[in-house]
mmCIF file of C-alpha atoms (C1' of nucleotides) in Angstrom:
data_model
loop_
_atom_site.group_PDB
_atom_site.id
_atom_site.type_symbol
_atom_site.label_atom_id
_atom_site.label_comp_id
_atom_site.label_asym_id
_atom_site.label_seq_id
_atom_site.Cartn_x
_atom_site.Cartn_y
_atom_site.Cartn_z
ATOM 1 C CA MET P 1 117.482 84.738 100.728
ATOM 2 C CA LYS P 2 114.801 86.139 102.743
ATOM 3 C CA ASP P 3 111.885 84.061 104.509
ATOM 4 C CA ARG P 4 109.423 86.993 103.005
ATOM 5 C CA ASN P 5 110.468 86.159 99.156
ATOM 6 C CA TYR P 6 109.396 82.708 99.499
ATOM 7 C CA ARG P 7 105.800 83.661 100.328
ATOM 8 C CA VAL P 8 105.616 86.593 97.633
ATOM 9 C CA TYR P 9 107.298 83.302 95.189
ATOM 10 C CA ALA P 10 103.803 81.466 96.682
ATOM 11 C CA ALA P 11 101.339 83.996 95.766
ATOM 12 C CA VAL P 12 102.514 85.349 92.349
ATOM 13 C CA ASN P 13 102.577 81.168 91.638
ATOM 14 C CA GLN P 14 99.103 81.260 92.253
ATOM 15 C CA ILE P 15 98.350 83.990 89.342
ATOM 16 C CA PRO P 16 96.870 82.070 86.403
ATOM 17 C CA PHE P 17 97.745 82.439 83.119
ATOM 18 C CA GLY P 18 96.681 85.411 81.246
ATOM 19 C CA ARG P 19 95.652 87.215 83.938
ATOM 20 C CA VAL P 20 97.489 90.072 86.216
ATOM 21 C CA ALA P 21 97.599 90.744 90.220
ATOM 22 C CA THR P 22 98.836 94.173 91.859
ATOM 23 C CA TYR P 23 101.708 94.053 94.281
ATOM 24 C CA GLY P 24 99.090 95.254 97.364
ATOM 25 C CA GLN P 25 97.327 91.858 96.420
ATOM 26 C CA ILE P 26 100.272 90.014 96.566
ATOM 27 C CA ALA P 27 101.320 91.456 99.682
ATOM 28 C CA GLU P 28 98.132 90.469 101.252
ATOM 29 C CA MET P 29 97.902 86.927 99.920
ATOM 30 C CA ALA P 30 102.021 86.490 101.425
ATOM 31 C CA GLY P 31 100.795 87.785 104.687
ATOM 32 C CA LEU P 32 102.740 90.978 104.033
ATOM 33 C CA SER P 33 99.756 93.524 104.182
ATOM 34 C CA GLY P 34 100.720 97.254 103.822
ATOM 35 C CA MET P 35 104.229 96.374 102.179
ATOM 36 C CA ALA P 36 103.613 96.286 98.676
ATOM 37 C CA ARG P 37 106.956 97.724 98.124
ATOM 38 C CA GLU P 38 108.322 94.415 99.679
ATOM 39 C CA VAL P 39 106.574 92.941 97.177
ATOM 40 C CA GLY P 40 108.962 94.522 94.190
ATOM 41 C CA TYR P 41 111.976 94.145 95.785
ATOM 42 C CA ALA P 42 111.346 90.009 96.319
ATOM 43 C CA LEU P 43 110.699 90.254 92.532
ATOM 44 C CA PHE P 44 113.556 91.538 91.754
ATOM 45 C CA ASP P 45 115.393 88.841 93.167
ATOM 46 C CA ILE P 46 114.213 86.544 90.758
ATOM 47 C CA PRO P 47 116.536 84.925 88.464
ATOM 48 C CA SER P 48 116.152 84.971 84.875
ATOM 49 C CA ASP P 49 115.761 81.491 84.222
ATOM 50 C CA SER P 50 112.746 81.359 87.185
ATOM 51 C CA GLU P 51 109.546 79.569 86.508
ATOM 52 C CA ILE P 52 107.828 81.956 88.922
ATOM 53 C CA PRO P 53 105.165 84.325 86.717
ATOM 54 C CA TRP P 54 106.685 87.628 87.779
ATOM 55 C CA HIS P 55 105.832 89.259 84.829
ATOM 56 C CA ARG P 56 101.605 89.011 86.063
ATOM 57 C CA VAL P 57 102.304 91.206 88.697
ATOM 58 C CA ILE P 58 101.796 94.438 87.480
ATOM 59 C CA ASN P 59 101.055 98.250 89.943
ATOM 60 C CA ALA P 60 96.833 99.070 91.102
ATOM 61 C CA ARG P 61 97.043 101.453 87.935
ATOM 62 C CA GLY P 62 97.325 98.569 85.651
ATOM 63 C CA GLU P 63 100.186 99.745 84.507
ATOM 64 C CA ILE P 64 104.014 98.273 84.316
ATOM 65 C CA SER P 65 106.214 99.265 87.063
ATOM 66 C CA ALA P 66 109.099 101.670 85.878
ATOM 67 C CA ARG P 67 112.309 100.361 87.291
ATOM 68 C CA SER P 68 114.769 103.087 88.714
ATOM 69 C CA LEU P 69 117.734 101.170 87.801
ATOM 70 C CA PRO P 70 119.148 100.941 83.980
ATOM 71 C CA GLY P 71 117.787 97.461 82.768
ATOM 72 C CA ALA P 72 115.234 99.368 80.523
ATOM 73 C CA GLY P 73 114.491 96.220 78.683
ATOM 74 C CA ALA P 74 112.714 94.512 82.109
ATOM 75 C CA GLU P 75 109.551 96.670 81.363
ATOM 76 C CA LEU P 76 109.302 95.805 77.576
ATOM 77 C CA GLU P 77 109.808 92.109 78.139
ATOM 78 C CA GLN P 78 107.440 92.169 80.722
ATOM 79 C CA ARG P 79 104.997 93.350 78.332
ATOM 80 C CA THR P 80 105.972 90.922 75.526
ATOM 81 C CA ARG P 81 105.131 88.035 78.126
ATOM 82 C CA LEU P 82 101.848 89.289 79.189
ATOM 83 C CA GLU P 83 100.854 90.260 75.391
ATOM 84 C CA SER P 84 101.704 86.612 74.678
ATOM 85 C CA GLU P 85 99.640 85.227 77.342
ATOM 86 C CA GLY P 86 96.618 87.093 75.602
ATOM 87 C CA VAL P 87 97.022 90.279 78.048
ATOM 88 C CA GLN P 88 95.779 93.446 76.120
ATOM 89 C CA PHE P 89 96.944 96.726 76.595
ATOM 90 C CA ASP P 90 95.027 100.010 75.950
ATOM 91 C CA GLU P 91 96.507 103.125 73.901
ATOM 92 C CA HIS P 92 97.878 104.455 77.174
ATOM 93 C CA GLY P 93 99.971 101.464 77.920
ATOM 94 C CA ARG P 94 97.843 100.529 80.646
ATOM 95 C CA ILE P 95 95.900 97.107 81.084
ATOM 96 C CA PRO P 96 92.472 97.178 81.655
ATOM 97 C CA MET P 97 91.767 95.862 85.255
ATOM 98 C CA LYS P 98 88.060 94.699 84.235
ATOM 99 C CA LEU P 99 89.248 92.221 81.827
ATOM 100 C CA PHE P 100 92.517 90.700 83.303
ATOM 101 C CA ALA P 101 92.689 91.369 86.562
ATOM 102 C CA TRP P 102 92.553 88.204 88.965
ATOM 103 C CA LYS P 103 90.420 87.550 91.398
ATOM 104 C CA PRO P 104 90.772 84.744 93.567
ATOM 105 C CA PHE P 105 87.296 84.766 95.336
ATOM 106 C CA GLN P 106 85.241 85.496 92.275
ATOM 107 C CA GLN P 107 86.465 82.721 90.083
ATOM 108 C CA GLU P 108 84.147 81.322 87.031
ATOM 109 C CA ASP P 109 84.005 77.715 88.738
ATOM 110 C CA PRO P 110 84.049 78.021 92.830
ATOM 111 C CA THR P 111 83.896 74.756 93.598
ATOM 112 C CA ALA P 112 86.642 74.108 91.294
ATOM 113 C CA GLN P 113 89.073 76.357 93.922
ATOM 114 C CA SER P 114 92.238 74.469 95.907
ATOM 115 C CA SER P 115 91.675 74.136 99.121
ATOM 116 C CA LEU P 116 94.068 76.664 99.673
ATOM 117 C CA TRP P 117 91.629 79.567 99.113
ATOM 118 C "C1'" DA R 1 121.319 105.651 114.953
ATOM 119 C "C1'" DA R 2 119.079 109.156 111.846
ATOM 120 C "C1'" DG R 3 118.403 109.190 107.110
ATOM 121 C "C1'" DT R 4 117.213 108.017 102.664
ATOM 122 C "C1'" DT R 5 115.411 105.071 98.938
ATOM 123 C "C1'" DG R 6 112.088 102.697 96.174
ATOM 124 C "C1'" DA R 7 109.206 96.494 90.479
ATOM 125 C "C1'" DC R 8 103.716 100.677 96.142
ATOM 126 C "C1'" DT R 9 99.179 102.828 97.221
ATOM 127 C "C1'" DA R 10 95.292 106.364 98.294
ATOM 128 C "C1'" DT R 11 94.010 110.865 98.384
ATOM 129 C "C1'" DT R 12 93.554 114.817 96.791
ATOM 130 C "C1'" DT R 13 94.486 118.830 93.167
ATOM 131 C "C1'" DA L 1 92.312 111.760 83.496
ATOM 132 C "C1'" DA L 2 96.586 113.037 85.020
ATOM 133 C "C1'" DA L 3 99.428 114.754 88.101
ATOM 134 C "C1'" DA L 4 101.350 116.272 92.846
ATOM 135 C "C1'" DT L 5 101.138 114.820 97.909
ATOM 136 C "C1'" DA L 6 101.486 111.880 101.732
ATOM 137 C "C1'" DG L 7 101.395 108.094 103.460
ATOM 138 C "C1'" DC L 8 103.913 103.601 104.269
ATOM 139 C "C1'" DC L 9 107.809 100.601 105.763
ATOM 140 C "C1'" DA L 10 111.715 97.110 105.514
ATOM 141 C "C1'" DA L 11 116.416 97.654 103.943
ATOM 142 C "C1'" DC L 12 120.277 99.906 103.380
ATOM 143 C "C1'" DT L 13 123.901 104.216 104.422
#
DNA sequence: AAGTTGACTATTT
DNA sequence: AAAATAGCCAACT
């Protein structure tokens, strides 16, 4: 397994329940600035039984990124998982980023931040 | 070793 | 607002 994958997973694990982050955002946090695509590849390698909240990673437009390969069920499962966390989709299948985007530096309680950030 | 390929993004139509 | 364009960069061919 590639080293960078673990950094990606560590970043994804920071995303709180019910919030979402973009590929670029995760790349930045993983020290992979400018390599948003690599984040997608790393997520692809996550085993199905993993605890990593991969479904909380969406693209910058606020929608679930389409896979190129067959497994068409992945997008559907991602949406289902998000909805079960309370994340809502608009009539165009997009998530209102104003409401659900994770903002690591603008949390409700700044004093409760982990030492990491 | 040059060309292709994307779970991407920002800019321009 | 949506679609096309153009950068992007590591991994494969």
